[in-house]
Each structure stands twice: as structure tokens, then as C-alpha cells.
Amino acid sequence: MAQKLGTVVVKIGTSSLTDRATGDLKLAVIGGLAEELTHLRRLGWQVVLVSSGAVGVGAKRLGLTTRPTTLEGKQAAAAVGQGLLMSLYDRFFSFLDQPVAQVLLTRADLIERDRYLNIYRTLHELFALGVIPVINENDTVAVEELKFGDNDTLSARVGTLVKANWLILFTDVAGLYSANPHVDPKAQLIAEVGQVSAELDQLAGDKGSNWGTGGMVTKLEAARIATAGGITMVITDGGIPQNLPKILAGEAIGTKFLPQQDPMNSRQLWIAYGLVPQGKLLLDKGAVKAIQAQGKSLLPAGIQAIEGNFKAQSPVDLCDLEGNEFARGLVNYSSDDLSKLLGQKSGRIPEILGYEGEAEAVHRDNLVLLAMITD
Ligand code: GLU
């Protein structure tokens, strides 16, 4: 058994796997990817492949000329395409005697702790058996509210799950640019990003403006998750899988996002990025400051308004009065009860609610900072 070198998650998008105009599979890319991943595994890396393409490949097989737009349409195409995609990977990797395994996940699988741990154990068993897991979202069964919807964020969550060292996003551009490289000839490649800032979000454009299939918006969200989890992430050209060993050797190829110095633990990652927020708490300046700068819990006195219907212990977004989100946490009160406590001193809770509740609306232990708000 080769020495263990670390864990690498490689995500490849539909735009790198198929020809944009014809929808034909790019067999040389898939073959190259199989060679590189097999090689890395033999060297001693634990390797995970997150592959998109189910919907695109399925649509092509069904003779559709455009990608389906309805949820049912996409789910049906994914059901056709996933098998095809997997049979393709199985054949390519089999030529190299490298076993692969299909793992289909939904967001719900990563929310519930039992299911999360179960996936963790299965992936580790696959690593121990020398298998390369090939992961996709289980598009055919994922319901809208609990969908990742894109494999960029899915791959980042998988990266934190397996405690990866690297997350490589193969896409149809060479990295993150100062402007859209498809339309602006002056666009410059950004080689390294230390902090995924709000300015970078501006570069990526609106949610609707896609450069690749998933677009840069989801790639920056993936970068936030991955780097918060201590993972180095690289966005690079999916047409050249042969770059993979060079990237892992430290060569500057594509855009590299550096891991945070002080990464979140798995519970903090779960609160920040695993759960689906059920509401918003709008906080006054004093509360924002106490949480951001002084490491305090959130007391009901600092909450000016709430949005959404939620139960006690639900995940919620913590925002300033303009609605800018800066933290996430698990709230101690339901929206019904909390609405009666807005701006109130904690000492009055028993009198207002008729029971002895927690003094904090969100306890510090259940709270994760996501961004810094400055005046
Ligand atoms: N799960 C989708 C598919 O296999 C891809 C999502 C994405 O493009 O990121 O087609």
C-alpha cells in the first residue's frame, strides 16, 4: 500500500464533459481524467470524483435539442443520463483496473447527522478498498427545497465531509477572471485569492449570469465552504486533466483559493453551510458589534425584527437592519415566541412567555460568523 498523501476531490462540470454545441461526450477528457485520477490513487492519494453531466447526457440520449427546464424534465433526463455516465466511467476506469463506485447524494443526506456519518463511513470504506467514488446529486429524487442544484457546492460539502486537502473544480474557463472572459478580451485571470470577499461576488455577477454551467457564483460559494473547512480550492480548465498532478505539486494553474488559517470544525460547518436557514433575525448595531467583535451570544434585546416561520432550534440567518447576513445560528425560540421578545431584556422572558426560557436567543456555541459588517 502506497503512503497516504492526502485527499483530493475533483469536480467536473457538464461543460467540460460534453461539447457545448453538439452535446457529444468529450471522450479524450473523460479518458484523461480516468488516467490522472487512477495515477493519483496509486501514488497514495484518496480520490473522489464529483461528476455532473447526468441531465446533459440524458437529454442527448433522449434526442432533445435543448436542456429540459422543468423539474420533472430534468429529473427524467438525469435518470436516463446517470446510468449512461456511470457506465462510461466504469468502462474507462476498468481499462486501468481501477474500481469506481456510484454515490448519489441529496442535501438531506448531509443535514441529518446519522445519514452524514453513514456516508462518511461508506466513503472511508471505499477508500480503504482502493475505490474511487464517483458522486453526483441524486437529481431524480431531490426535491426543490432540499436540492444543492449545482455540483460546485455539493463538491465543497463532500470535501469537508472527507476532510480533503484539495478541491479542484474543472470548468470551461481557465479560472476566475477580473471580468467575463467570454465577452471581455481585457479580462485578467486572478491567480490567487486569500479571502472570498463581497468584491469577488461582484465579479462573478448575478446569480443568473452563468459563465460555465454552474457559473462563478456557485464556485465562489464552494470556495467559501471549502476554505472555511481548511481546503485549498482551485478553479481550472477542465479540458486539461493532465494538469492535475502539477496543481497538486503547487504549480500556479487556474485560480487558487487559500484555506482559512483557522478553519471551522465540522459542527460549525454544519451550522454554516449544511443546514437550510428557516428565517432571518434583524439585529441592531450594538448586537452586531457584540457578536462580531466581542464573541458574544445574541440576546433578545438586540433583535429588532424577524422574518420567517421557524421552530425552536432551527437554523436562522443573523443580519443587520439592512438585511445583510453576517452569521448563522440555531435559535432557542420559535418565531412565535421570539416575536414577543423583540428588544426585551432577558430577565423578562418568564413573565412574557410564561416559562423559564434561555437568556440567549442564539447561544454563542450555536453561532458561526460568515462575514464582517463594517459601518
Ligand atoms: N447534477 C447535475 C447533473 O448531473 C449537474 C449540476 C451542475 O451542473 O452542477 O446534470
Coordinates of C-alpha atoms and ligand atoms in Angstrom, one line a residue:
M1 CA 0.0 0.0 0.0
A2 CA 1.4 3.4 -1.0
Q3 CA 2.0 6.0 1.6
K4 CA -1.1 8.2 2.2
L5 CA -0.6 11.6 0.6
G6 CA -3.9 13.3 1.4
T7 CA -7.4 13.5 -0.1
V8 CA -8.4 15.3 -3.3
V9 CA -11.9 15.9 -4.5
V10 CA -12.1 16.6 -8.3
K11 CA -15.4 18.1 -9.7
I12 CA -16.0 18.1 -13.4
G13 CA -18.9 20.1 -14.9
T14 CA -21.1 19.2 -17.9
S15 CA -19.4 21.9 -19.9
S16 CA -16.1 20.1 -19.6
L17 CA -17.6 16.6 -20.3
T18 CA -19.7 17.4 -23.3
D19 CA -19.3 19.6 -26.4
R20 CA -21.3 22.8 -25.9
A21 CA -22.7 22.9 -29.5
T22 CA -23.4 19.2 -30.2
G23 CA -23.8 17.7 -26.7
D24 CA -21.3 15.0 -27.8
L25 CA -19.2 13.5 -25.0
K26 CA -15.6 14.6 -24.8
L27 CA -14.1 11.1 -24.6
A28 CA -10.5 12.3 -24.5
V29 CA -11.3 14.4 -21.5
I30 CA -13.0 11.6 -19.7
G31 CA -10.2 9.2 -20.6
G32 CA -7.6 11.7 -19.4
L33 CA -9.4 12.2 -16.2
A34 CA -9.6 8.4 -15.6
E35 CA -5.8 8.2 -16.2
E36 CA -4.9 11.0 -13.9
L37 CA -7.2 10.0 -11.1
T38 CA -6.0 6.4 -11.3
H39 CA -2.4 7.6 -11.2
L40 CA -3.0 9.8 -8.2
R41 CA -4.7 7.0 -6.3
R42 CA -1.8 4.7 -7.0
L43 CA 0.6 7.3 -5.7
G44 CA -1.3 7.3 -2.4
W45 CA -4.0 9.9 -2.7
Q46 CA -7.5 9.3 -1.6
V47 CA -9.5 10.4 -4.6
V48 CA -13.2 11.4 -5.1
L49 CA -14.7 12.4 -8.4
V50 CA -17.8 14.6 -8.3
S51 CA -19.3 14.5 -11.8
S52 CA -22.1 16.4 -13.4
G53 CA -23.5 15.5 -16.7
A54 CA -26.5 13.3 -15.9
V55 CA -29.0 15.9 -17.2
G56 CA -26.9 16.8 -20.2
V57 CA -26.1 13.3 -21.2
G58 CA -29.6 12.1 -20.6
A59 CA -31.1 14.9 -22.7
K60 CA -28.8 14.0 -25.6
R61 CA -29.7 10.3 -25.3
L62 CA -33.4 11.2 -25.4
G63 CA -32.7 13.2 -28.6
L64 CA -33.7 16.5 -27.0
T65 CA -32.2 19.5 -28.7
T66 CA -32.2 21.7 -25.5
R67 CA -31.7 21.0 -21.9
P68 CA -35.0 20.5 -20.1
T69 CA -36.1 23.4 -18.0
T70 CA -38.9 21.9 -15.8
L71 CA -38.0 20.0 -12.6
E72 CA -39.7 16.8 -13.9
G73 CA -37.9 17.2 -17.2
K74 CA -34.5 17.5 -15.5
Q75 CA -35.3 14.6 -13.2
A76 CA -36.3 12.3 -16.0
A77 CA -33.2 13.3 -18.1
A78 CA -31.0 12.7 -15.1
A79 CA -32.5 9.3 -14.6
V80 CA -31.6 8.4 -18.2
G81 CA -28.2 10.1 -18.1
Q82 CA -26.8 9.0 -14.8
G83 CA -26.7 5.3 -15.8
L84 CA -25.1 6.2 -19.0
L85 CA -22.5 8.4 -17.4
M86 CA -21.6 5.8 -14.8
S87 CA -21.3 3.0 -17.4
L88 CA -18.9 5.3 -19.2
Y89 CA -16.8 5.9 -16.1
D90 CA -16.8 2.3 -15.2
R91 CA -15.5 1.3 -18.7
F92 CA -12.8 3.9 -18.8
F93 CA -11.6 3.2 -15.3
S94 CA -11.9 -0.6 -15.9
F95 CA -9.4 -0.4 -18.7
L96 CA -7.0 0.8 -16.0
D97 CA -8.1 -1.8 -13.4
Q98 CA -9.4 0.9 -11.2
P99 CA -12.7 0.2 -9.5
V100 CA -15.2 3.1 -9.2
A101 CA -18.4 3.4 -7.1
Q102 CA -21.5 5.4 -7.8
V103 CA -22.6 7.5 -4.8
L104 CA -25.8 9.7 -5.3
L105 CA -26.4 12.3 -2.6
T106 CA -29.1 14.8 -1.7
R107 CA -28.8 17.7 0.6
A108 CA -31.0 16.0 3.1
D109 CA -28.4 13.2 3.4
L110 CA -25.8 15.7 4.7
I111 CA -28.2 17.6 7.0
E112 CA -29.1 14.7 9.3
R113 CA -26.2 13.6 11.5
D114 CA -26.9 9.8 11.2
R115 CA -27.1 9.9 7.4
Y116 CA -24.0 12.2 7.3
L117 CA -22.0 9.8 9.4
N118 CA -23.2 6.9 7.4
I119 CA -21.9 8.5 4.2
Y120 CA -18.7 9.3 5.9
R121 CA -18.2 5.7 6.9
T122 CA -19.1 4.4 3.4
L123 CA -16.7 6.7 1.7
H124 CA -13.9 5.7 4.0
E125 CA -14.6 2.0 3.4
L126 CA -14.4 2.7 -0.3
F127 CA -11.1 4.5 0.2
A128 CA -9.8 1.5 2.2
L129 CA -10.9 -0.8 -0.7
G130 CA -8.9 1.4 -3.2
V131 CA -12.1 2.5 -4.9
I132 CA -12.7 6.0 -6.5
P133 CA -16.2 7.1 -5.5
V134 CA -18.0 9.0 -8.3
I135 CA -20.5 11.3 -6.8
N136 CA -23.4 13.2 -8.2
E137 CA -26.6 14.8 -6.7
N138 CA -29.4 12.3 -6.8
D139 CA -31.3 14.6 -9.2
T140 CA -34.1 12.2 -9.8
V141 CA -35.4 12.2 -6.2
A142 CA -34.1 15.5 -4.8
V143 CA -37.0 17.9 -4.1
E144 CA -36.6 21.6 -4.9
E145 CA -36.2 22.8 -1.3
L146 CA -33.6 20.3 -0.5
K147 CA -31.6 20.4 -3.7
F148 CA -28.0 21.5 -3.9
G149 CA -28.9 22.3 -7.5
D150 CA -25.2 22.6 -8.5
N151 CA -22.3 20.3 -8.1
D152 CA -19.9 23.1 -7.1
T153 CA -21.4 23.4 -3.6
L154 CA -22.0 19.7 -3.4
S155 CA -18.3 19.0 -4.1
A156 CA -17.3 21.5 -1.4
R157 CA -19.6 19.8 1.1
V158 CA -18.2 16.5 0.1
G159 CA -14.7 17.9 0.5
T160 CA -15.4 19.0 4.1
L161 CA -17.0 15.6 4.8
V162 CA -13.9 13.7 3.8
K163 CA -11.6 16.4 5.2
A164 CA -10.0 16.9 1.8
N165 CA -6.7 18.8 1.3
W166 CA -7.7 19.9 -2.2
L167 CA -10.8 20.6 -4.1
I168 CA -10.3 21.0 -7.9
L169 CA -13.2 22.5 -9.9
F170 CA -12.8 21.6 -13.6
T171 CA -14.8 24.0 -15.7
D172 CA -14.9 25.6 -19.2
V173 CA -12.8 28.6 -18.3
A174 CA -9.2 28.7 -17.0
G175 CA -10.1 30.2 -13.6
L176 CA -11.7 33.3 -12.1
Y177 CA -11.3 36.4 -14.2
S178 CA -11.5 40.1 -13.5
A179 CA -14.4 40.2 -16.0
N180 CA -16.3 37.6 -18.1
P181 CA -13.5 36.2 -20.4
H182 CA -16.1 35.0 -23.0
V183 CA -17.1 38.6 -23.8
D184 CA -14.3 40.9 -22.5
P185 CA -10.9 40.5 -24.1
K186 CA -9.2 42.5 -21.3
A187 CA -10.3 40.1 -18.6
Q188 CA -7.4 39.0 -16.5
L189 CA -7.0 35.7 -14.7
I190 CA -6.8 36.0 -10.9
A191 CA -4.1 33.6 -9.8
E192 CA -4.7 33.5 -6.0
V193 CA -7.5 34.5 -3.7
G194 CA -6.8 34.8 0.1
Q195 CA -10.3 35.7 1.2
V196 CA -13.6 35.2 -0.7
S197 CA -14.8 38.8 -0.3
A198 CA -18.0 40.6 -1.3
E199 CA -16.0 42.4 -4.1
L200 CA -15.4 39.0 -5.7
D201 CA -19.1 38.3 -5.6
Q202 CA -19.4 41.5 -7.7
L203 CA -17.0 40.0 -10.3
A204 CA -19.0 36.8 -10.5
G205 CA -22.1 38.8 -11.5
D206 CA -25.7 38.0 -10.7
K207 CA -26.9 34.5 -9.9
G208 CA -28.4 34.3 -13.4
S209 CA -25.2 35.1 -15.3
N210 CA -23.5 31.8 -16.0
W211 CA -20.0 31.6 -17.4
G212 CA -19.8 27.9 -17.2
T213 CA -22.8 25.6 -16.5
G214 CA -22.8 26.3 -12.8
G215 CA -21.4 29.8 -13.2
M216 CA -18.9 31.6 -11.0
V217 CA -21.5 32.4 -8.3
T218 CA -21.7 28.8 -7.1
K219 CA -18.0 28.4 -7.5
L220 CA -17.4 31.3 -5.1
E221 CA -19.9 29.7 -2.7
A222 CA -18.0 26.5 -3.0
A223 CA -14.8 28.4 -2.3
R224 CA -16.3 29.9 0.9
I225 CA -17.3 26.4 2.2
A226 CA -14.1 24.7 1.2
T227 CA -11.7 27.3 2.5
A228 CA -13.7 27.6 5.7
G229 CA -13.1 23.9 6.1
G230 CA -9.3 24.3 5.6
I231 CA -9.3 23.0 2.0
T232 CA -7.3 24.6 -0.9
M233 CA -9.6 25.1 -3.8
V234 CA -8.6 25.6 -7.5
I235 CA -10.8 26.6 -10.4
T236 CA -9.2 25.4 -13.6
D237 CA -9.7 24.4 -17.3
G238 CA -11.4 21.0 -17.4
G239 CA -10.1 20.3 -20.9
I240 CA -6.7 19.6 -19.5
P241 CA -7.0 16.9 -16.7
Q242 CA -3.2 16.3 -17.2
N243 CA -2.7 19.5 -15.2
L244 CA -3.9 17.7 -12.0
P245 CA -0.5 16.4 -10.7
K246 CA 1.1 19.8 -11.5
I247 CA -1.6 21.6 -9.5
L248 CA -1.1 19.3 -6.5
A249 CA 2.6 19.8 -6.8
G250 CA 2.0 23.6 -6.3
E251 CA 2.2 24.9 -9.8
A252 CA 0.2 28.1 -10.3
I253 CA -2.5 26.9 -12.8
G254 CA -6.0 28.4 -12.7
T255 CA -7.2 30.3 -9.6
K256 CA -6.2 29.1 -6.2
F257 CA -8.2 29.9 -3.1
L258 CA -6.2 29.6 0.0
P259 CA -7.6 27.7 3.1
Q260 CA -8.6 29.8 6.1
Q261 CA -5.9 29.9 8.8
D262 CA -8.4 29.0 11.5
P263 CA -10.8 26.5 9.8
M264 CA -14.2 25.8 11.2
N265 CA -14.8 22.4 12.9
S266 CA -17.4 20.0 11.5
R267 CA -20.2 21.3 13.7
Q268 CA -19.6 24.9 12.7
L269 CA -19.5 23.9 9.0
W270 CA -22.8 22.0 9.5
I271 CA -24.4 25.1 11.1
A272 CA -22.9 27.5 8.5
Y273 CA -23.3 25.5 5.3
G274 CA -25.1 22.2 5.9
L275 CA -28.4 23.4 7.2
V276 CA -31.1 25.3 5.3
P277 CA -31.9 28.6 7.1
Q278 CA -35.6 28.9 8.0
G279 CA -35.7 32.6 8.8
K280 CA -33.9 35.8 9.5
L281 CA -33.2 37.9 12.6
L282 CA -32.6 41.6 12.0
L283 CA -30.2 43.0 14.7
D284 CA -29.4 46.4 15.9
K285 CA -25.9 47.8 15.6
G286 CA -25.0 47.0 19.2
A287 CA -25.9 43.4 18.8
V288 CA -24.0 43.1 15.5
K289 CA -20.9 44.6 17.2
A290 CA -21.2 42.4 20.3
I291 CA -21.4 39.2 18.2
Q292 CA -18.8 40.2 15.6
A293 CA -16.2 41.9 17.7
Q294 CA -16.7 40.6 21.3
G295 CA -17.6 37.0 20.7
K296 CA -21.0 37.4 22.5
S297 CA -24.2 35.4 22.2
L298 CA -27.3 37.1 20.7
L299 CA -29.8 38.3 23.3
P300 CA -33.5 39.0 22.5
A301 CA -32.8 42.7 23.4
G302 CA -30.7 43.1 20.2
I303 CA -33.3 41.7 17.8
Q304 CA -35.5 44.4 16.1
A305 CA -37.4 42.2 13.7
I306 CA -37.7 38.6 12.5
E307 CA -38.7 37.1 9.2
G308 CA -40.0 33.5 8.5
N309 CA -41.8 30.9 10.5
F310 CA -39.5 28.6 12.4
K311 CA -39.4 26.2 15.3
A312 CA -37.0 26.4 18.3
Q313 CA -33.5 25.0 17.4
S314 CA -34.0 25.9 13.7
P315 CA -31.1 27.4 11.7
V316 CA -31.5 31.1 11.1
D317 CA -29.6 33.9 9.4
L318 CA -28.4 36.8 11.5
C319 CA -28.5 40.1 9.7
D320 CA -28.0 43.8 10.2
L321 CA -31.0 46.1 9.9
E322 CA -30.4 46.3 6.1
G323 CA -30.7 42.6 5.8
N324 CA -27.0 41.9 5.2
E325 CA -26.3 38.4 6.6
F326 CA -23.2 38.1 8.7
A327 CA -23.7 35.0 10.8
R328 CA -25.8 31.8 11.1
G329 CA -27.0 30.1 14.2
L330 CA -29.5 27.8 15.9
V331 CA -32.3 29.8 17.5
N332 CA -33.5 28.9 21.0
Y333 CA -37.1 30.1 20.4
S334 CA -39.8 29.6 17.8
S335 CA -40.7 32.6 15.6
D336 CA -44.0 32.9 17.6
D337 CA -42.2 33.1 20.9
L338 CA -39.3 35.2 19.6
S339 CA -41.7 37.8 18.1
K340 CA -42.9 38.5 21.7
L341 CA -39.3 39.0 22.9
L342 CA -38.1 41.6 20.4
G343 CA -36.0 44.3 22.1
Q344 CA -36.8 42.8 25.6
K345 CA -34.4 42.2 28.5
S346 CA -33.8 38.5 29.1
G347 CA -34.9 38.9 32.7
R348 CA -38.5 39.5 31.4
I349 CA -38.7 36.2 29.4
P350 CA -40.5 34.1 32.1
E351 CA -43.1 36.9 32.6
I352 CA -43.7 37.3 28.8
L353 CA -43.7 33.7 27.7
G354 CA -44.9 32.1 31.0
Y355 CA -41.9 29.7 31.1
E356 CA -38.3 29.8 32.1
G357 CA -36.6 30.1 28.7
E358 CA -32.9 30.5 27.8
A359 CA -31.4 34.0 28.3
E360 CA -29.9 33.9 24.8
A361 CA -31.9 33.9 21.6
V362 CA -28.9 32.3 19.9
H363 CA -26.1 31.0 22.1
R364 CA -22.5 31.6 21.0
D365 CA -21.8 27.9 20.9
N366 CA -24.5 27.6 18.2
L367 CA -23.4 30.6 16.2
V368 CA -21.0 30.9 13.3
L369 CA -19.7 34.1 11.8
L370 CA -19.8 34.3 8.0
A371 CA -18.8 37.8 7.0
M372 CA -17.7 41.1 8.6
I373 CA -20.1 44.0 8.5
T374 CA -18.5 47.4 8.8
D375 CA -20.3 50.7 9.4
Ligands
GLU1 N1 -26.4 17.1 -11.0 C1 -26.5 17.8 -12.3 C2 -26.2 16.8 -13.5 O1 -25.6 15.7 -13.2 C3 -25.4 18.8 -12.5 C4 -25.5 20.0 -11.6 C5 -24.4 21.0 -12.1 O2 -24.4 21.3 -13.3 O3 -23.7 21.5 -11.2 O4 -26.5 17.0 -14.6

